[in-house]
PDB file of C-alpha atoms in Angstrom:
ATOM      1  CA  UNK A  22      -9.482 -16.317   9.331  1.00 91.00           C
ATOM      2  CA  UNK A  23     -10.627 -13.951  12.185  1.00 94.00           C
ATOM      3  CA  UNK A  24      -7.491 -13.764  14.362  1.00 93.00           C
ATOM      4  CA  UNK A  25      -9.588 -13.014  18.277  1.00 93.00           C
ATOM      5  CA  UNK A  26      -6.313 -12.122  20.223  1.00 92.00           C
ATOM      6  CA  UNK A  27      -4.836  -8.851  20.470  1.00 92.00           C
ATOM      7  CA  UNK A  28      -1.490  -9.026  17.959  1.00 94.00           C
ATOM      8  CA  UNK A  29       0.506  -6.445  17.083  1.00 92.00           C
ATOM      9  CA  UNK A  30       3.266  -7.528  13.059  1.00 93.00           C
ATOM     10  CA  UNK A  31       6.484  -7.165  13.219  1.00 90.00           C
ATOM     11  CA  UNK A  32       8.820  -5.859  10.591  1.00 93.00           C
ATOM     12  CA  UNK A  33      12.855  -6.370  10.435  1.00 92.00           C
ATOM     13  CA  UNK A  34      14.297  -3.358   9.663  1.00 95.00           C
ATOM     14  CA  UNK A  35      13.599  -0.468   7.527  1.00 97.00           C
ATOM     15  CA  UNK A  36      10.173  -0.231   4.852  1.00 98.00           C
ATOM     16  CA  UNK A  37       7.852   2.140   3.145  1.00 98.00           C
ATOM     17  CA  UNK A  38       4.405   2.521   3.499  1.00 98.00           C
ATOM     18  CA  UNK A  39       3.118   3.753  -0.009  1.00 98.00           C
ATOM     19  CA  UNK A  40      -0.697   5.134  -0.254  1.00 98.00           C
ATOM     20  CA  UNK A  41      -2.002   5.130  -3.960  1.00 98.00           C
ATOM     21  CA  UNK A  42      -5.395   5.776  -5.297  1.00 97.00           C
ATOM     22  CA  UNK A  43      -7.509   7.643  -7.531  1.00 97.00           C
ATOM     23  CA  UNK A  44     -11.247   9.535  -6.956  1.00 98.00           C
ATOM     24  CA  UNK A  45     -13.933   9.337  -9.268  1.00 97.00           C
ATOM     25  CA  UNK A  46     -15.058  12.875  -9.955  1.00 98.00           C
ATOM     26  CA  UNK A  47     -17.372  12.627 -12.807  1.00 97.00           C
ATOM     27  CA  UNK A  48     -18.967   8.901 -12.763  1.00 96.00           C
ATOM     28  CA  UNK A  49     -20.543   9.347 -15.388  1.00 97.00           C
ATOM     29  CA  UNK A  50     -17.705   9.172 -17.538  1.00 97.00           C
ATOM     30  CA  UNK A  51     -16.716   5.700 -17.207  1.00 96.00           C
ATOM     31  CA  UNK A  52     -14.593   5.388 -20.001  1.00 96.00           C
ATOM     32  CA  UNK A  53     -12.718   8.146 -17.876  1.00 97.00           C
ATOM     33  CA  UNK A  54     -12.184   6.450 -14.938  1.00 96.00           C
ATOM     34  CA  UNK A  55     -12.801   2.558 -16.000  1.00 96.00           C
ATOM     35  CA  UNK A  56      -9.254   2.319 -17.405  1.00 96.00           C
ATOM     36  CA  UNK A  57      -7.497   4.331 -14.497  1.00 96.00           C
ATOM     37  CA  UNK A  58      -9.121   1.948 -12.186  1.00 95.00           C
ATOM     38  CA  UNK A  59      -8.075  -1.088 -14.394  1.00 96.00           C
ATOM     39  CA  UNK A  60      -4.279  -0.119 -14.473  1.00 96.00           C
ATOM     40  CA  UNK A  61      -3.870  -1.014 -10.644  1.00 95.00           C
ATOM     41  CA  UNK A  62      -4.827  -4.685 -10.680  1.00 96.00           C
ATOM     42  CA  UNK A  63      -2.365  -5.133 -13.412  1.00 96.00           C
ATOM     43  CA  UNK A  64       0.394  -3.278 -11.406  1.00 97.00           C
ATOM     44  CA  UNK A  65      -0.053  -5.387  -8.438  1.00 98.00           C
ATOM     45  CA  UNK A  66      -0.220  -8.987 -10.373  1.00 98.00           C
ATOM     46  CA  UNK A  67       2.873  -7.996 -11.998  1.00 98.00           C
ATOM     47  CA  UNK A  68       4.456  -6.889  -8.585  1.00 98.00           C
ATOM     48  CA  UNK A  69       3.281 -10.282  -6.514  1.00 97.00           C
ATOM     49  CA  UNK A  70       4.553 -12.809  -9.420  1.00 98.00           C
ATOM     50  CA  UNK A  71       7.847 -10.450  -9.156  1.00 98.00           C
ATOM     51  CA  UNK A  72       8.723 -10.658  -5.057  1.00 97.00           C
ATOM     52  CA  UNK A  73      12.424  -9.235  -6.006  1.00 98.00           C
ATOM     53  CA  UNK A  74      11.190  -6.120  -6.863  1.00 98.00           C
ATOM     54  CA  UNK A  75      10.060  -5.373  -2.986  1.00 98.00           C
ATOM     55  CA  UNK A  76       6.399  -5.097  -2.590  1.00 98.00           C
ATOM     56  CA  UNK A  77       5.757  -6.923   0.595  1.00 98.00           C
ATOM     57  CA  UNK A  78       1.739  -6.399   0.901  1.00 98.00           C
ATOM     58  CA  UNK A  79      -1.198  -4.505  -0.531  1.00 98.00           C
ATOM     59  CA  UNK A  80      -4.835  -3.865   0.293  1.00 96.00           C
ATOM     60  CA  UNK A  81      -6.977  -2.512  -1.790  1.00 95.00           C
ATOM     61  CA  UNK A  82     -10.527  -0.850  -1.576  1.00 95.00           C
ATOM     62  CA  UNK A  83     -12.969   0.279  -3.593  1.00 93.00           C
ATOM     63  CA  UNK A  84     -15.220   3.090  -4.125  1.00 93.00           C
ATOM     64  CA  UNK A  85     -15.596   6.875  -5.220  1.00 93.00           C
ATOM     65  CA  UNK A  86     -12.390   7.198  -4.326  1.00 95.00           C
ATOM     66  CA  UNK A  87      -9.886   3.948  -4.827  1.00 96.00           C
ATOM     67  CA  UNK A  88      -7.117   3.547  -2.133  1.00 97.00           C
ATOM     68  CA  UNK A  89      -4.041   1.049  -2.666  1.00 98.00           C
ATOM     69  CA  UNK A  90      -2.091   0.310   1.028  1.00 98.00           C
ATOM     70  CA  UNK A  91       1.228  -1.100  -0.033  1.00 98.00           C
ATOM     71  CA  UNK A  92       4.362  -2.283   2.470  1.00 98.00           C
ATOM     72  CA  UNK A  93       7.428  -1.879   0.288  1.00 98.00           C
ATOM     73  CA  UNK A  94      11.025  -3.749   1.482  1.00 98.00           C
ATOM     74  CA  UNK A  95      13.071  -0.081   0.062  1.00 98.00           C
ATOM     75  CA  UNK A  96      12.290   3.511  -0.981  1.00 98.00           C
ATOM     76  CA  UNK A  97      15.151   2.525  -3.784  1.00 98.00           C
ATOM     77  CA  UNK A  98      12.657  -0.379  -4.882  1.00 98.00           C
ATOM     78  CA  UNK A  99       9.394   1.540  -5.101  1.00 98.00           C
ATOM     79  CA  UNK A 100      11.084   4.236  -6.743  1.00 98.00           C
ATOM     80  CA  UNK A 101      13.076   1.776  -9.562  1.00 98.00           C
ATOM     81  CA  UNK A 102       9.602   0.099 -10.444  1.00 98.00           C
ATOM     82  CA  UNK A 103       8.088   3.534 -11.058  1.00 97.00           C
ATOM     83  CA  UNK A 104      10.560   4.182 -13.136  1.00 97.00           C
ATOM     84  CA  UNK A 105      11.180   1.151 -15.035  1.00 97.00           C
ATOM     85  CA  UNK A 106      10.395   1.592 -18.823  1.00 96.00           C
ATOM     86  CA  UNK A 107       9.092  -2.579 -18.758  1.00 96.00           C
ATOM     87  CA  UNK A 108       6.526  -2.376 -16.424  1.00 97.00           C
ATOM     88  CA  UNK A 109       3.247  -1.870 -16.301  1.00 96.00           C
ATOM     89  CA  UNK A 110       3.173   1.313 -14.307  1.00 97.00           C
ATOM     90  CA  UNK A 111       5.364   3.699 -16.829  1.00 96.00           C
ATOM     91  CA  UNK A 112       2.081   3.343 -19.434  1.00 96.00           C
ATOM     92  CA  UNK A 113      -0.909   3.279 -17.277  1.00 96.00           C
ATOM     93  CA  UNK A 114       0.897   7.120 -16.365  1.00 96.00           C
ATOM     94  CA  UNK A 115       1.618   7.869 -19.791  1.00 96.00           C
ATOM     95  CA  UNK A 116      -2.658   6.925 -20.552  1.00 96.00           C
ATOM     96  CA  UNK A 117      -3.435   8.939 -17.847  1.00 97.00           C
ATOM     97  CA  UNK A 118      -1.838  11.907 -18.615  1.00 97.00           C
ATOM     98  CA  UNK A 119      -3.127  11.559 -22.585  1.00 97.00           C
ATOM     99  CA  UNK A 120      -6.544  10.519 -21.806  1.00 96.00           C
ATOM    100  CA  UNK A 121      -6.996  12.967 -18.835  1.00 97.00           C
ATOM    101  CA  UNK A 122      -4.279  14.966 -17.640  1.00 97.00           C
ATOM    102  CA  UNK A 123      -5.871  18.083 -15.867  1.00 97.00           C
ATOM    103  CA  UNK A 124      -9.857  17.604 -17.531  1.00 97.00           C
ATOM    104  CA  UNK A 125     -11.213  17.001 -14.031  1.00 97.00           C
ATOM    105  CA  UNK A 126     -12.665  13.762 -14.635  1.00 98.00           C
ATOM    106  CA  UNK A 127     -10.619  11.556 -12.099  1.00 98.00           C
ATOM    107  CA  UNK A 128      -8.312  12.566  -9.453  1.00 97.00           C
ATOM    108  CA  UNK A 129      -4.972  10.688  -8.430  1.00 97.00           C
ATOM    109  CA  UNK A 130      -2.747  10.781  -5.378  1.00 97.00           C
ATOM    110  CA  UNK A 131      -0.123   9.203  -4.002  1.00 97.00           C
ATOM    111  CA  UNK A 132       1.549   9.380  -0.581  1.00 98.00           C
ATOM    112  CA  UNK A 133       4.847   7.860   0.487  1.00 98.00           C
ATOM    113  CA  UNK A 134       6.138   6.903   4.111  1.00 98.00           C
ATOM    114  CA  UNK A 135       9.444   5.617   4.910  1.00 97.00           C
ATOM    115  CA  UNK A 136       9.394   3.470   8.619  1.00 96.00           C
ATOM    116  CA  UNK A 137      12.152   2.174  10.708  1.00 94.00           C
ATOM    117  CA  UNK A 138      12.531   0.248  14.215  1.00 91.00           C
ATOM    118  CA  UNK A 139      10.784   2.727  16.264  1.00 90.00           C
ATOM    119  CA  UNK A 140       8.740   5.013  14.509  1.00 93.00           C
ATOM    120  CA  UNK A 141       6.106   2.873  14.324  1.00 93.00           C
ATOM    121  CA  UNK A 142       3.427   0.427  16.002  1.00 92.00           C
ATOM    122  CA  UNK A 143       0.119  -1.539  15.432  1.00 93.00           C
ATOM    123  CA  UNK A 144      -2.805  -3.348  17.254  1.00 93.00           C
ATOM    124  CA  UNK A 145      -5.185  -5.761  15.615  1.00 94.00           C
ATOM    125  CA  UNK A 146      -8.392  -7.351  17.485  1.00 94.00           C
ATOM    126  CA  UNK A 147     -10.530  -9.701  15.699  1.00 96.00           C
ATOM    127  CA  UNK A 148      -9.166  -8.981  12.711  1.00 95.00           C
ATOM    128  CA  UNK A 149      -7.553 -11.603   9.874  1.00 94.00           C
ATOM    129  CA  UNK A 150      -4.434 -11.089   9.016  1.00 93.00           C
ATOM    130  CA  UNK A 151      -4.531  -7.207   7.421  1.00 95.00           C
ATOM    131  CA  UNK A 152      -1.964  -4.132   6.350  1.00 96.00           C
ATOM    132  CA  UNK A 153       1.378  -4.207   8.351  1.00 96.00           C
ATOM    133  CA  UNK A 154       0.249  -7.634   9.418  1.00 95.00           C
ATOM    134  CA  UNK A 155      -0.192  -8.978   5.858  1.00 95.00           C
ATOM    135  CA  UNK A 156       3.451  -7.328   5.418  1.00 96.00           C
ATOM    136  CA  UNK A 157       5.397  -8.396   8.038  1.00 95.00           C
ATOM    137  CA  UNK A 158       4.730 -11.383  11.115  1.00 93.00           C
ATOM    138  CA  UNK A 159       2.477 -11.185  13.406  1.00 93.00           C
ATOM    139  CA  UNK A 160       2.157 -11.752  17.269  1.00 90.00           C
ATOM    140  CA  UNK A 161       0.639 -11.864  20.253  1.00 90.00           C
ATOM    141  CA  UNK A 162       0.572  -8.863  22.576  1.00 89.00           C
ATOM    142  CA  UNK A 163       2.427  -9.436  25.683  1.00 78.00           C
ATOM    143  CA  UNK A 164       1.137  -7.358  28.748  1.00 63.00           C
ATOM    144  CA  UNK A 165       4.913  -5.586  28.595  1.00 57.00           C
ATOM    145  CA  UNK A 166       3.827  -4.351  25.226  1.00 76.00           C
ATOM    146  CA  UNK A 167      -0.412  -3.153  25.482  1.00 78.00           C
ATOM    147  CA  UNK A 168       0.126   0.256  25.179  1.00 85.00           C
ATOM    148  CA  UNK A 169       1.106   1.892  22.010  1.00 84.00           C
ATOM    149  CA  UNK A 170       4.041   3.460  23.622  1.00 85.00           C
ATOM    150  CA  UNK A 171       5.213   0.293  24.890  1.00 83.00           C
ATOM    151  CA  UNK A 172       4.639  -0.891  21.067  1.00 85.00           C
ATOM    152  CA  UNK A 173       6.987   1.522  20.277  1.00 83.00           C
ATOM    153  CA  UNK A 174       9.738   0.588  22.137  1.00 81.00           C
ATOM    154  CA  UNK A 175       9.601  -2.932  21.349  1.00 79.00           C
ATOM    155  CA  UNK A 176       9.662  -2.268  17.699  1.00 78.00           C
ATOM    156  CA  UNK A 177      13.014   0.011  17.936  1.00 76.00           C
ATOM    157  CA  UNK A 178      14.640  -3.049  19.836  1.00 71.00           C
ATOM    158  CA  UNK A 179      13.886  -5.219  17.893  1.00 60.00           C
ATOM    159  CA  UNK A 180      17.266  -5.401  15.458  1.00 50.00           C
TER     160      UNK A 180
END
């Protein structure tokens, strides 16, 4: 659903923005890249039938180069699932680093944010609900609040 007004989501507290893809060098090489691209799905199923592990939202797009926008509850969460030795993320980096480590063939990056009250705001116009929106709650934009400034300081009052 196309949302027409101007909103701007809302967060409580502290969360992480975490940026996660991969770019397909060499296309031709599909059973390079196929399997890379396949591991992600799987990672985010697991994480959305498993709320208590703190993945909030993700988007995901696709083409040469794959990007994953995630809204994570803790740093402490994101960082325990990348770790943990029963979930699907610990072997799709293990098959990575076997099937391609450094050939060339498919590029991955990651980048990680941490947020709090303050340090961040939002618009969205004619848009359904999408990213931090998806992630947190959103609502309309009051005319004390239009400006991204203003957005600023509303988000770092509101604890």
């Amino acid at each position: 659903m196309i949302n027409r007004e101007r909103l701007t989501a809302k967060l409580e507290g502290d969360f992480v923005v975490f940026l996660i893809g991969m770019r397909i060098n060499q296309p031709l090489k599909l059973h390079k890249w196929l399997p890379v691209a396949a591991a992600m799905p799987r990672m985010l199923k697991e994480l959305r039938q498993q709320p208590e592990r703190g993945l909030l939202h993700a988007e995901l797009w696709f083409s040469r180069t794959i990007l994953v926008l995630q809204y994570w509850r803790s740093m402490e969460q994101l960082l325990a699932y990348a770790k943990d030795k029963e979930a699907e993320h610990l072997p799709a980096w293990r098959a990575f680093n076997k099937a391609i480590g450094t050939d060339g063939s498919v590029g991955i990056w990651h980048e990680t944010y941490a947020a709090s009250p303050g340090t961040y705001e939002n618009i969205y116009v004619n848009m359904p609900s999408f990213g931090l929106g998806g992630a947190g709650a959103l609502q309309s934009v009051a005319q004390a609040n239009r400006s991204a400034a203003a957005r600023l300081r509303a988000t770092k009052t509101q604890e």
